mmCIF file of C-alpha atoms in Angstrom:
data_model
loop_
_atom_site.group_PDB
_atom_site.id
_atom_site.type_symbol
_atom_site.label_atom_id
_atom_site.label_comp_id
_atom_site.label_asym_id
_atom_site.label_seq_id
_atom_site.Cartn_x
_atom_site.Cartn_y
_atom_site.Cartn_z
ATOM 1 C CA MET A 1284 -9.867 5.965 -30.403
ATOM 2 C CA VAL A 1285 -9.709 9.361 -31.844
ATOM 3 C CA TYR A 1286 -6.072 9.633 -33.066
ATOM 4 C CA THR A 1287 -6.348 13.291 -34.372
ATOM 5 C CA ARG A 1288 -6.665 14.161 -30.659
ATOM 6 C CA HIS A 1289 -4.102 11.698 -29.776
ATOM 7 C CA PHE A 1290 -1.812 13.414 -32.272
ATOM 8 C CA GLY A 1291 -2.564 16.903 -30.737
ATOM 9 C CA VAL A 1292 -1.696 15.285 -27.417
ATOM 10 C CA LEU A 1293 1.445 13.552 -28.415
ATOM 11 C CA CYS A 1294 2.742 16.795 -29.891
ATOM 12 C CA ALA A 1295 1.914 18.795 -26.659
ATOM 13 C CA VAL A 1296 3.681 15.861 -24.785
ATOM 14 C CA LEU A 1297 6.654 16.093 -27.034
ATOM 15 C CA LEU A 1298 6.851 20.013 -26.615
ATOM 16 C CA PHE A 1299 7.170 19.423 -22.856
ATOM 17 C CA GLY A 1300 9.786 16.778 -23.200
ATOM 18 C CA LEU A 1301 8.059 13.379 -23.070
ATOM 19 C CA VAL A 1302 7.597 10.721 -25.857
ATOM 20 C CA GLY A 1303 -36.036 7.300 -17.133
ATOM 21 C CA ALA A 1304 -37.314 6.867 -13.528
ATOM 22 C CA PRO A 1305 -37.520 9.668 -10.393
ATOM 23 C CA ALA A 1306 -34.941 9.752 -7.800
ATOM 24 C CA VAL A 1307 -34.548 6.634 -5.792
ATOM 25 C CA SER A 1308 -31.439 7.037 -3.479
ATOM 26 C CA SER A 1309 -29.251 9.467 -1.994
ATOM 27 C CA ALA A 1310 -25.732 9.586 -0.124
ATOM 28 C CA GLN A 1311 -26.763 11.321 2.995
ATOM 29 C CA SER A 1312 -23.447 12.140 4.491
ATOM 30 C CA SER A 1313 -22.287 13.913 1.073
ATOM 31 C CA GLY A 1314 -25.702 15.282 -0.434
ATOM 32 C CA ALA A 1315 -25.277 13.271 -3.741
ATOM 33 C CA SER A 1316 -28.181 11.520 -5.146
ATOM 34 C CA ILE A 1317 -29.438 9.572 -7.989
ATOM 35 C CA GLU A 1318 -31.925 11.748 -9.941
ATOM 36 C CA ASN A 1319 -32.826 9.313 -12.696
ATOM 37 C CA VAL A 1320 -32.568 5.558 -13.374
ATOM 38 C CA GLU A 1321 -32.747 4.027 -17.016
ATOM 39 C CA VAL A 1322 -32.405 0.321 -17.284
ATOM 40 C CA SER A 1323 -30.981 -0.370 -20.608
ATOM 41 C CA SER A 1324 -30.948 -3.924 -20.384
ATOM 42 C CA GLU A 1325 -30.765 -7.054 -17.929
ATOM 43 C CA THR A 1326 -27.386 -6.035 -16.918
ATOM 44 C CA LEU A 1327 -26.798 -2.462 -17.672
ATOM 45 C CA THR A 1328 -28.441 0.692 -16.035
ATOM 46 C CA THR A 1329 -27.664 4.356 -16.532
ATOM 47 C CA LEU A 1330 -27.909 6.605 -13.484
ATOM 48 C CA ALA A 1331 -28.365 10.322 -13.502
ATOM 49 C CA VAL A 1332 -26.227 11.196 -10.237
ATOM 50 C CA TYR A 1333 -26.302 14.779 -8.820
ATOM 51 C CA SER A 1334 -22.792 15.899 -7.705
ATOM 52 C CA PRO A 1335 -23.090 18.645 -5.005
ATOM 53 C CA SER A 1336 -19.170 18.925 -5.226
ATOM 54 C CA MET A 1337 -19.684 19.676 -8.972
ATOM 55 C CA ASP A 1338 -22.992 20.981 -8.823
ATOM 56 C CA ARG A 1339 -24.178 19.064 -11.941
ATOM 57 C CA ILE A 1340 -25.429 15.850 -13.105
ATOM 58 C CA ILE A 1341 -22.853 13.219 -14.015
ATOM 59 C CA ASP A 1342 -24.333 10.288 -15.898
ATOM 60 C CA VAL A 1343 -22.740 6.647 -14.796
ATOM 61 C CA GLN A 1344 -23.398 3.563 -16.288
ATOM 62 C CA VAL A 1345 -23.483 0.445 -14.193
ATOM 63 C CA LEU A 1346 -23.007 -3.272 -15.216
ATOM 64 C CA THR A 1347 -24.474 -5.790 -12.922
ATOM 65 C CA PRO A 1348 -24.153 -9.623 -13.162
ATOM 66 C CA ALA A 1349 -26.854 -11.602 -15.305
ATOM 67 C CA VAL A 1350 -27.266 -13.799 -12.230
ATOM 68 C CA GLU A 1351 -26.694 -12.129 -8.990
ATOM 69 C CA ASN A 1352 -25.409 -14.038 -6.232
ATOM 70 C CA GLY A 1353 -25.583 -11.883 -3.160
ATOM 71 C CA PRO A 1354 -23.542 -8.771 -2.015
ATOM 72 C CA ARG A 1355 -20.860 -7.850 -4.279
ATOM 73 C CA PRO A 1356 -17.999 -5.588 -4.614
ATOM 74 C CA SER A 1357 -17.775 -2.690 -7.193
ATOM 75 C CA LEU A 1358 -15.066 -1.998 -9.831
ATOM 76 C CA TYR A 1359 -14.745 1.331 -11.057
ATOM 77 C CA MET A 1360 -13.440 1.588 -14.488
ATOM 78 C CA LEU A 1361 -12.127 4.955 -15.894
ATOM 79 C CA SER A 1362 -11.662 5.774 -19.725
ATOM 80 C CA GLY A 1363 -8.787 7.469 -21.394
ATOM 81 C CA ILE A 1364 -8.218 11.060 -22.511
ATOM 82 C CA GLY A 1365 -12.070 11.365 -22.820
ATOM 83 C CA GLU A 1366 -15.406 9.498 -23.857
ATOM 84 C CA GLU A 1367 -16.079 9.847 -27.583
ATOM 85 C CA ASP A 1368 -19.886 9.117 -26.676
ATOM 86 C CA LEU A 1369 -21.259 10.844 -23.610
ATOM 87 C CA GLU A 1370 -24.119 8.251 -23.534
ATOM 88 C CA ASN A 1371 -21.938 4.882 -23.672
ATOM 89 C CA SER A 1372 -18.683 4.137 -22.203
ATOM 90 C CA MET A 1373 -15.911 3.274 -24.410
ATOM 91 C CA TRP A 1374 -15.390 0.114 -22.294
ATOM 92 C CA LEU A 1375 -18.791 -1.013 -23.463
ATOM 93 C CA ARG A 1376 -18.401 0.166 -27.280
ATOM 94 C CA LYS A 1377 -14.792 -1.015 -27.726
ATOM 95 C CA GLY A 1378 -13.606 -2.924 -24.644
ATOM 96 C CA GLY A 1379 -16.028 -5.639 -24.360
ATOM 97 C CA ALA A 1380 -16.872 -5.063 -20.513
ATOM 98 C CA ALA A 1381 -20.519 -6.161 -20.989
ATOM 99 C CA GLU A 1382 -19.741 -9.455 -22.312
ATOM 100 C CA PHE A 1383 -16.796 -9.868 -20.000
ATOM 101 C CA PHE A 1384 -18.478 -9.239 -16.641
ATOM 102 C CA GLU A 1385 -21.824 -10.948 -17.569
ATOM 103 C CA ASP A 1386 -21.099 -14.075 -15.421
ATOM 104 C CA LYS A 1387 -19.030 -12.122 -12.790
ATOM 105 C CA ASN A 1388 -20.591 -11.208 -9.097
ATOM 106 C CA VAL A 1389 -19.364 -7.429 -9.361
ATOM 107 C CA ASN A 1390 -20.732 -4.180 -10.122
ATOM 108 C CA VAL A 1391 -18.813 -2.350 -12.896
ATOM 109 C CA VAL A 1392 -19.066 1.646 -12.474
ATOM 110 C CA LEU A 1393 -18.399 3.544 -15.785
ATOM 111 C CA PRO A 1394 -18.512 7.270 -15.232
ATOM 112 C CA LEU A 1395 -19.418 9.269 -18.550
ATOM 113 C CA ALA A 1396 -17.408 12.359 -18.296
ATOM 114 C CA GLY A 1397 -14.224 14.052 -17.279
ATOM 115 C CA PRO A 1398 -12.162 14.716 -20.570
ATOM 116 C CA GLY A 1399 -8.688 15.767 -19.418
ATOM 117 C CA SER A 1400 -9.405 15.587 -16.037
ATOM 118 C CA PHE A 1401 -7.376 13.104 -14.505
ATOM 119 C CA TYR A 1402 -10.299 12.271 -12.316
ATOM 120 C CA ALA A 1403 -8.635 14.658 -9.616
ATOM 121 C CA ASP A 1404 -10.292 17.173 -7.348
ATOM 122 C CA TRP A 1405 -8.829 20.479 -9.318
ATOM 123 C CA GLN A 1406 -7.833 23.595 -7.306
ATOM 124 C CA GLN A 1407 -9.824 26.217 -9.381
ATOM 125 C CA ASP A 1408 -12.791 26.063 -11.909
ATOM 126 C CA ASP A 1409 -11.354 26.082 -15.241
ATOM 127 C CA PRO A 1410 -12.978 28.579 -17.947
ATOM 128 C CA LYS A 1411 -12.879 25.900 -20.656
ATOM 129 C CA LEU A 1412 -13.343 22.719 -18.690
ATOM 130 C CA GLY A 1413 -15.682 23.730 -15.822
ATOM 131 C CA ARG A 1414 -15.721 22.561 -12.289
ATOM 132 C CA TYR A 1415 -13.621 19.227 -11.724
ATOM 133 C CA GLN A 1416 -14.023 17.609 -8.346
ATOM 134 C CA TRP A 1417 -13.684 14.088 -9.657
ATOM 135 C CA GLU A 1418 -12.088 12.377 -6.665
ATOM 136 C CA THR A 1419 -14.639 13.632 -4.332
ATOM 137 C CA PHE A 1420 -17.306 12.191 -6.661
ATOM 138 C CA LEU A 1421 -15.784 8.921 -7.023
ATOM 139 C CA THR A 1422 -14.578 8.295 -3.663
ATOM 140 C CA LYS A 1423 -17.161 10.083 -1.436
ATOM 141 C CA GLU A 1424 -20.343 10.817 -3.209
ATOM 142 C CA LEU A 1425 -20.753 7.881 -5.646
ATOM 143 C CA PRO A 1426 -19.801 4.762 -3.564
ATOM 144 C CA PRO A 1427 -22.716 4.917 -1.051
ATOM 145 C CA LEU A 1428 -24.907 5.320 -3.725
ATOM 146 C CA ILE A 1429 -23.686 2.424 -5.625
ATOM 147 C CA ASP A 1430 -23.925 0.132 -2.835
ATOM 148 C CA ALA A 1431 -27.111 1.137 -1.821
ATOM 149 C CA GLU A 1432 -28.692 0.614 -5.206
ATOM 150 C CA PHE A 1433 -26.909 -2.327 -6.391
ATOM 151 C CA ASP A 1434 -26.374 -4.288 -3.395
ATOM 152 C CA GLY A 1435 -22.685 -3.459 -2.862
ATOM 153 C CA ASN A 1436 -20.646 -4.875 -0.212
ATOM 154 C CA GLY A 1437 -18.540 -1.868 0.415
ATOM 155 C CA ARG A 1438 -15.436 -3.405 -1.236
ATOM 156 C CA ASN A 1439 -14.166 -1.284 -4.206
ATOM 157 C CA GLY A 1440 -11.298 -1.578 -6.785
ATOM 158 C CA VAL A 1441 -10.464 0.931 -9.574
ATOM 159 C CA ALA A 1442 -8.987 0.343 -13.031
ATOM 160 C CA GLY A 1443 -8.272 2.647 -16.103
ATOM 161 C CA LEU A 1444 -6.338 2.866 -19.510
ATOM 162 C CA SER A 1445 -4.128 5.666 -20.688
ATOM 163 C CA MET A 1446 -5.087 8.778 -18.760
ATOM 164 C CA GLY A 1447 -7.566 6.784 -16.542
ATOM 165 C CA ALA A 1448 -4.694 4.234 -15.901
ATOM 166 C CA GLN A 1449 -2.673 7.212 -14.099
ATOM 167 C CA SER A 1450 -5.896 8.539 -12.771
ATOM 168 C CA ALA A 1451 -6.876 5.096 -11.061
ATOM 169 C CA MET A 1452 -3.455 4.644 -9.631
ATOM 170 C CA ILE A 1453 -3.549 8.153 -8.169
ATOM 171 C CA LEU A 1454 -7.017 7.569 -6.782
ATOM 172 C CA ALA A 1455 -5.895 4.130 -5.373
ATOM 173 C CA ALA A 1456 -2.552 5.777 -3.698
ATOM 174 C CA ARG A 1457 -4.643 8.532 -2.331
ATOM 175 C CA ASN A 1458 -7.557 6.468 -1.035
ATOM 176 C CA PRO A 1459 -5.936 3.073 0.174
ATOM 177 C CA SER A 1460 -8.702 2.240 2.739
ATOM 178 C CA LEU A 1461 -11.321 2.616 0.018
ATOM 179 C CA TYR A 1462 -9.873 0.581 -2.989
ATOM 180 C CA SER A 1463 -8.514 -3.082 -2.265
ATOM 181 C CA ALA A 1464 -7.483 -3.541 -6.004
ATOM 182 C CA VAL A 1465 -6.287 -1.400 -8.913
ATOM 183 C CA ALA A 1466 -5.423 -1.940 -12.693
ATOM 184 C CA ALA A 1467 -3.667 0.253 -15.095
ATOM 185 C CA TYR A 1468 -3.166 -0.388 -18.665
ATOM 186 C CA SER A 1469 -0.703 1.715 -20.590
ATOM 187 C CA GLY A 1470 -0.249 4.730 -18.088
ATOM 188 C CA CYS A 1471 2.206 6.988 -16.841
ATOM 189 C CA PHE A 1472 2.657 7.541 -12.994
ATOM 190 C CA SER A 1473 4.782 10.668 -12.531
ATOM 191 C CA SER A 1474 3.482 14.172 -11.920
ATOM 192 C CA ALA A 1475 5.926 16.126 -9.704
ATOM 193 C CA GLU A 1476 8.945 15.711 -12.059
ATOM 194 C CA VAL A 1477 9.404 17.815 -15.157
ATOM 195 C CA LEU A 1478 8.671 14.990 -17.842
ATOM 196 C CA GLY A 1479 5.602 13.667 -16.082
ATOM 197 C CA GLN A 1480 4.196 17.039 -15.399
ATOM 198 C CA GLY A 1481 4.768 17.886 -18.895
ATOM 199 C CA SER A 1482 3.010 15.230 -20.133
ATOM 200 C CA MET A 1483 0.102 16.163 -17.575
ATOM 201 C CA ARG A 1484 -0.171 19.520 -18.840
ATOM 202 C CA GLY A 1485 -0.168 18.716 -22.501
ATOM 203 C CA ILE A 1486 -3.156 16.442 -22.221
ATOM 204 C CA VAL A 1487 -4.786 19.186 -20.184
ATOM 205 C CA SER A 1488 -3.929 21.745 -23.076
ATOM 206 C CA ALA A 1489 -5.152 19.507 -25.678
ATOM 207 C CA PHE A 1490 -8.674 20.027 -24.377
ATOM 208 C CA GLY A 1491 -8.295 23.605 -23.857
ATOM 209 C CA GLY A 1492 -7.791 23.796 -20.262
ATOM 210 C CA ASP A 1493 -5.195 25.186 -17.657
ATOM 211 C CA ALA A 1494 -3.582 22.791 -15.773
ATOM 212 C CA ASN A 1495 -2.459 25.625 -13.457
ATOM 213 C CA ASN A 1496 -6.272 25.452 -12.151
ATOM 214 C CA MET A 1497 -5.610 21.436 -11.540
ATOM 215 C CA PHE A 1498 -2.584 21.445 -9.195
ATOM 216 C CA GLY A 1499 -1.284 24.860 -9.302
ATOM 217 C CA GLY A 1500 2.012 26.120 -10.566
ATOM 218 C CA PRO A 1501 5.019 23.958 -11.532
ATOM 219 C CA LEU A 1502 6.374 23.950 -8.079
ATOM 220 C CA ASP A 1503 2.793 23.577 -6.033
ATOM 221 C CA PRO A 1504 3.120 20.469 -3.635
ATOM 222 C CA ASP A 1505 -0.299 19.341 -5.248
ATOM 223 C CA TRP A 1506 1.641 17.873 -8.069
ATOM 224 C CA ALA A 1507 3.670 15.534 -5.687
ATOM 225 C CA ALA A 1508 0.455 14.562 -3.587
ATOM 226 C CA HIS A 1509 -1.154 13.194 -6.941
ATOM 227 C CA ASP A 1510 2.349 11.387 -7.813
ATOM 228 C CA VAL A 1511 2.070 7.956 -7.818
ATOM 229 C CA LEU A 1512 5.842 7.166 -7.757
ATOM 230 C CA ALA A 1513 5.916 9.572 -4.616
ATOM 231 C CA GLN A 1514 2.950 8.031 -2.867
ATOM 232 C CA ALA A 1515 3.713 4.352 -3.993
ATOM 233 C CA GLU A 1516 4.162 3.272 -0.355
ATOM 234 C CA ASN A 1517 0.671 3.753 0.238
ATOM 235 C CA LEU A 1518 -0.212 0.907 -2.217
ATOM 236 C CA ARG A 1519 1.319 -1.873 -0.366
ATOM 237 C CA ASN A 1520 -1.990 -3.423 1.053
ATOM 238 C CA THR A 1521 -3.477 -3.360 -2.718
ATOM 239 C CA ALA A 1522 -3.841 -5.807 -5.373
ATOM 240 C CA ILE A 1523 -2.039 -4.130 -8.239
ATOM 241 C CA TYR A 1524 -1.991 -5.114 -11.759
ATOM 242 C CA VAL A 1525 -0.127 -3.061 -14.252
ATOM 243 C CA SER A 1526 0.242 -3.544 -18.252
ATOM 244 C CA VAL A 1527 1.829 -1.839 -21.249
ATOM 245 C CA GLY A 1528 2.730 -2.979 -24.811
ATOM 246 C CA SER A 1529 6.451 -2.247 -26.330
ATOM 247 C CA GLY A 1530 4.973 0.306 -29.156
ATOM 248 C CA LEU A 1531 5.907 -2.160 -31.731
ATOM 249 C CA ALA A 1532 3.241 -3.068 -34.360
ATOM 250 C CA GLY A 1533 1.613 -6.430 -33.479
ATOM 251 C CA PRO A 1534 -1.232 -8.701 -34.665
ATOM 252 C CA TYR A 1535 -3.689 -6.071 -34.454
ATOM 253 C CA GLU A 1536 -1.943 -3.621 -36.646
ATOM 254 C CA ARG A 1537 -3.019 -2.973 -40.248
ATOM 255 C CA PHE A 1538 -1.104 -0.648 -42.932
ATOM 256 C CA ASP A 1539 -3.762 -0.273 -45.607
ATOM 257 C CA THR A 1540 -4.816 3.282 -45.296
ATOM 258 C CA ALA A 1541 -3.323 6.297 -43.808
ATOM 259 C CA LYS A 1542 -5.403 6.079 -40.700
ATOM 260 C CA ASP A 1543 -3.965 2.585 -40.032
ATOM 261 C CA TRP A 1544 -0.442 4.331 -40.333
ATOM 262 C CA ASP A 1545 -1.389 6.895 -38.034
ATOM 263 C CA ILE A 1546 -2.639 4.498 -35.579
ATOM 264 C CA VAL A 1547 0.645 2.685 -35.853
ATOM 265 C CA MET A 1548 3.084 5.826 -35.574
ATOM 266 C CA VAL A 1549 1.355 7.784 -33.174
ATOM 267 C CA GLY A 1550 0.015 4.967 -31.068
ATOM 268 C CA GLY A 1551 3.368 3.333 -31.122
ATOM 269 C CA ALA A 1552 5.028 6.397 -29.727
ATOM 270 C CA ILE A 1553 2.348 6.916 -27.203
ATOM 271 C CA GLU A 1554 3.000 3.384 -26.048
ATOM 272 C CA MET A 1555 6.749 3.512 -26.055
ATOM 273 C CA GLY A 1556 6.399 6.505 -23.600
ATOM 274 C CA ALA A 1557 4.005 4.739 -21.362
ATOM 275 C CA ASN A 1558 6.454 1.525 -21.623
ATOM 276 C CA TYR A 1559 9.261 3.861 -19.981
ATOM 277 C CA CYS A 1560 6.421 4.936 -17.385
ATOM 278 C CA THR A 1561 5.526 1.666 -16.444
ATOM 279 C CA HIS A 1562 9.158 0.393 -15.971
ATOM 280 C CA ARG A 1563 9.988 3.382 -13.519
ATOM 281 C CA LEU A 1564 6.627 2.420 -11.638
ATOM 282 C CA ASP A 1565 7.899 -1.453 -11.418
ATOM 283 C CA ASP A 1566 11.312 -0.305 -10.225
ATOM 284 C CA LYS A 1567 9.709 1.957 -7.450
ATOM 285 C CA LEU A 1568 7.606 -0.855 -6.390
ATOM 286 C CA ARG A 1569 10.316 -3.300 -6.405
ATOM 287 C CA GLN A 1570 12.620 -0.804 -4.427
ATOM 288 C CA LEU A 1571 9.861 -0.592 -1.633
ATOM 289 C CA GLY A 1572 8.968 -4.509 -1.575
ATOM 290 C CA VAL A 1573 5.464 -3.626 -2.694
ATOM 291 C CA PRO A 1574 4.070 -6.730 -4.393
ATOM 292 C CA ALA A 1575 2.441 -6.177 -7.848
ATOM 293 C CA THR A 1576 1.964 -7.818 -11.086
ATOM 294 C CA PHE A 1577 3.369 -6.413 -14.255
ATOM 295 C CA ASP A 1578 2.832 -7.313 -17.947
ATOM 296 C CA PHE A 1579 5.413 -5.950 -20.378
ATOM 297 C CA GLU A 1580 4.157 -7.163 -23.746
ATOM 298 C CA GLN A 1581 6.748 -7.669 -26.469
ATOM 299 C CA VAL A 1582 4.287 -5.823 -29.061
ATOM 300 C CA GLY A 1583 1.395 -3.448 -28.920
ATOM 301 C CA THR A 1584 0.588 0.027 -29.591
ATOM 302 C CA HIS A 1585 -1.899 2.355 -27.352
ATOM 303 C CA SER A 1586 -5.023 0.938 -29.089
ATOM 304 C CA TRP A 1587 -8.028 -0.765 -27.752
ATOM 305 C CA ALA A 1588 -7.520 -4.253 -29.120
ATOM 306 C CA TYR A 1589 -4.592 -4.781 -26.742
ATOM 307 C CA TRP A 1590 -6.696 -3.331 -23.663
ATOM 308 C CA VAL A 1591 -9.235 -5.799 -24.634
ATOM 309 C CA ASP A 1592 -6.699 -8.566 -24.176
ATOM 310 C CA GLN A 1593 -5.612 -7.040 -20.918
ATOM 311 C CA LEU A 1594 -9.073 -7.242 -19.348
ATOM 312 C CA PRO A 1595 -8.874 -11.115 -18.758
ATOM 313 C CA LYS A 1596 -5.371 -10.912 -17.775
ATOM 314 C CA SER A 1597 -5.821 -8.449 -15.159
ATOM 315 C CA TRP A 1598 -9.099 -10.164 -13.759
ATOM 316 C CA PRO A 1599 -7.489 -12.627 -11.367
ATOM 317 C CA THR A 1600 -5.598 -9.930 -9.601
ATOM 318 C CA LEU A 1601 -8.680 -7.676 -9.335
ATOM 319 C CA SER A 1602 -11.036 -10.365 -8.521
ATOM 320 C CA ALA A 1603 -8.480 -11.578 -5.597
ATOM 321 C CA GLY A 1604 -8.295 -7.813 -4.612
ATOM 322 C CA LEU A 1605 -12.245 -7.736 -4.395
ATOM 323 C CA GLY A 1606 -12.464 -10.586 -2.476
ATOM 324 C CA LEU A 1607 -14.124 -12.860 -5.285
#
């Protein structure tokens, strides 16, 4: 995780008031197509997918089981505020996803783009960030291609960390017929309120973008349409797992260098904010009587070591929702 970028995001948030092969497949209904396939290993394939909605190629990595066992569901996993390496997902480099999913009968789909996007359909093209139509890509264009290419059975889940955690919950709430399971690690979930919207605007701004191009001005109803708390009822029939640390240093923190202290201080502050957000989501789902599994850890900063721990903890919920 690049904490210099995180520090900029934190400052912005605080300012707003919150702590190859040829083409092999196409999706006829959407016009999306797989333009190139690169097999990296027995279980890892990289696709170059043309997205009509964004009019460009999106690289997508896909993990498949070492031993295939018939048609299988697909789990879409979203990264945080942005990929550090546009050729290799952070879930592979830092999250241990390849090793964890090797023996599981599931396709794991890892899109390699979307910095500061919230994986949403933006109202307008952004002069800095370009055209973002991520919800359309992830929910309409990509799934038919994945199912056709990797023996998918039509059942899907979505998971994410940090910005990707909020994005995963937004996608699940807005597309309940598509996703039967969702996991969110260390996220915030409000966009319509001043604090939540301020946080999101700060993240977009940290990448040089203008959040007015995402969901419009502060009072635009599109913000509420992407507010997980406002859309929480839509999650009623979804298997839900949500986790967060306390922000306090735990077993993975070190204090030897200035970078170590940066991780503890900045990562701790971000995680404290996520803890507050996660309690609010817990309260909302309890109020509605929507079943969900929450894990409030006693320690933990906003860092990969803790998300690696959460992957196996969340799997029983995800696998049940995926029908495994």
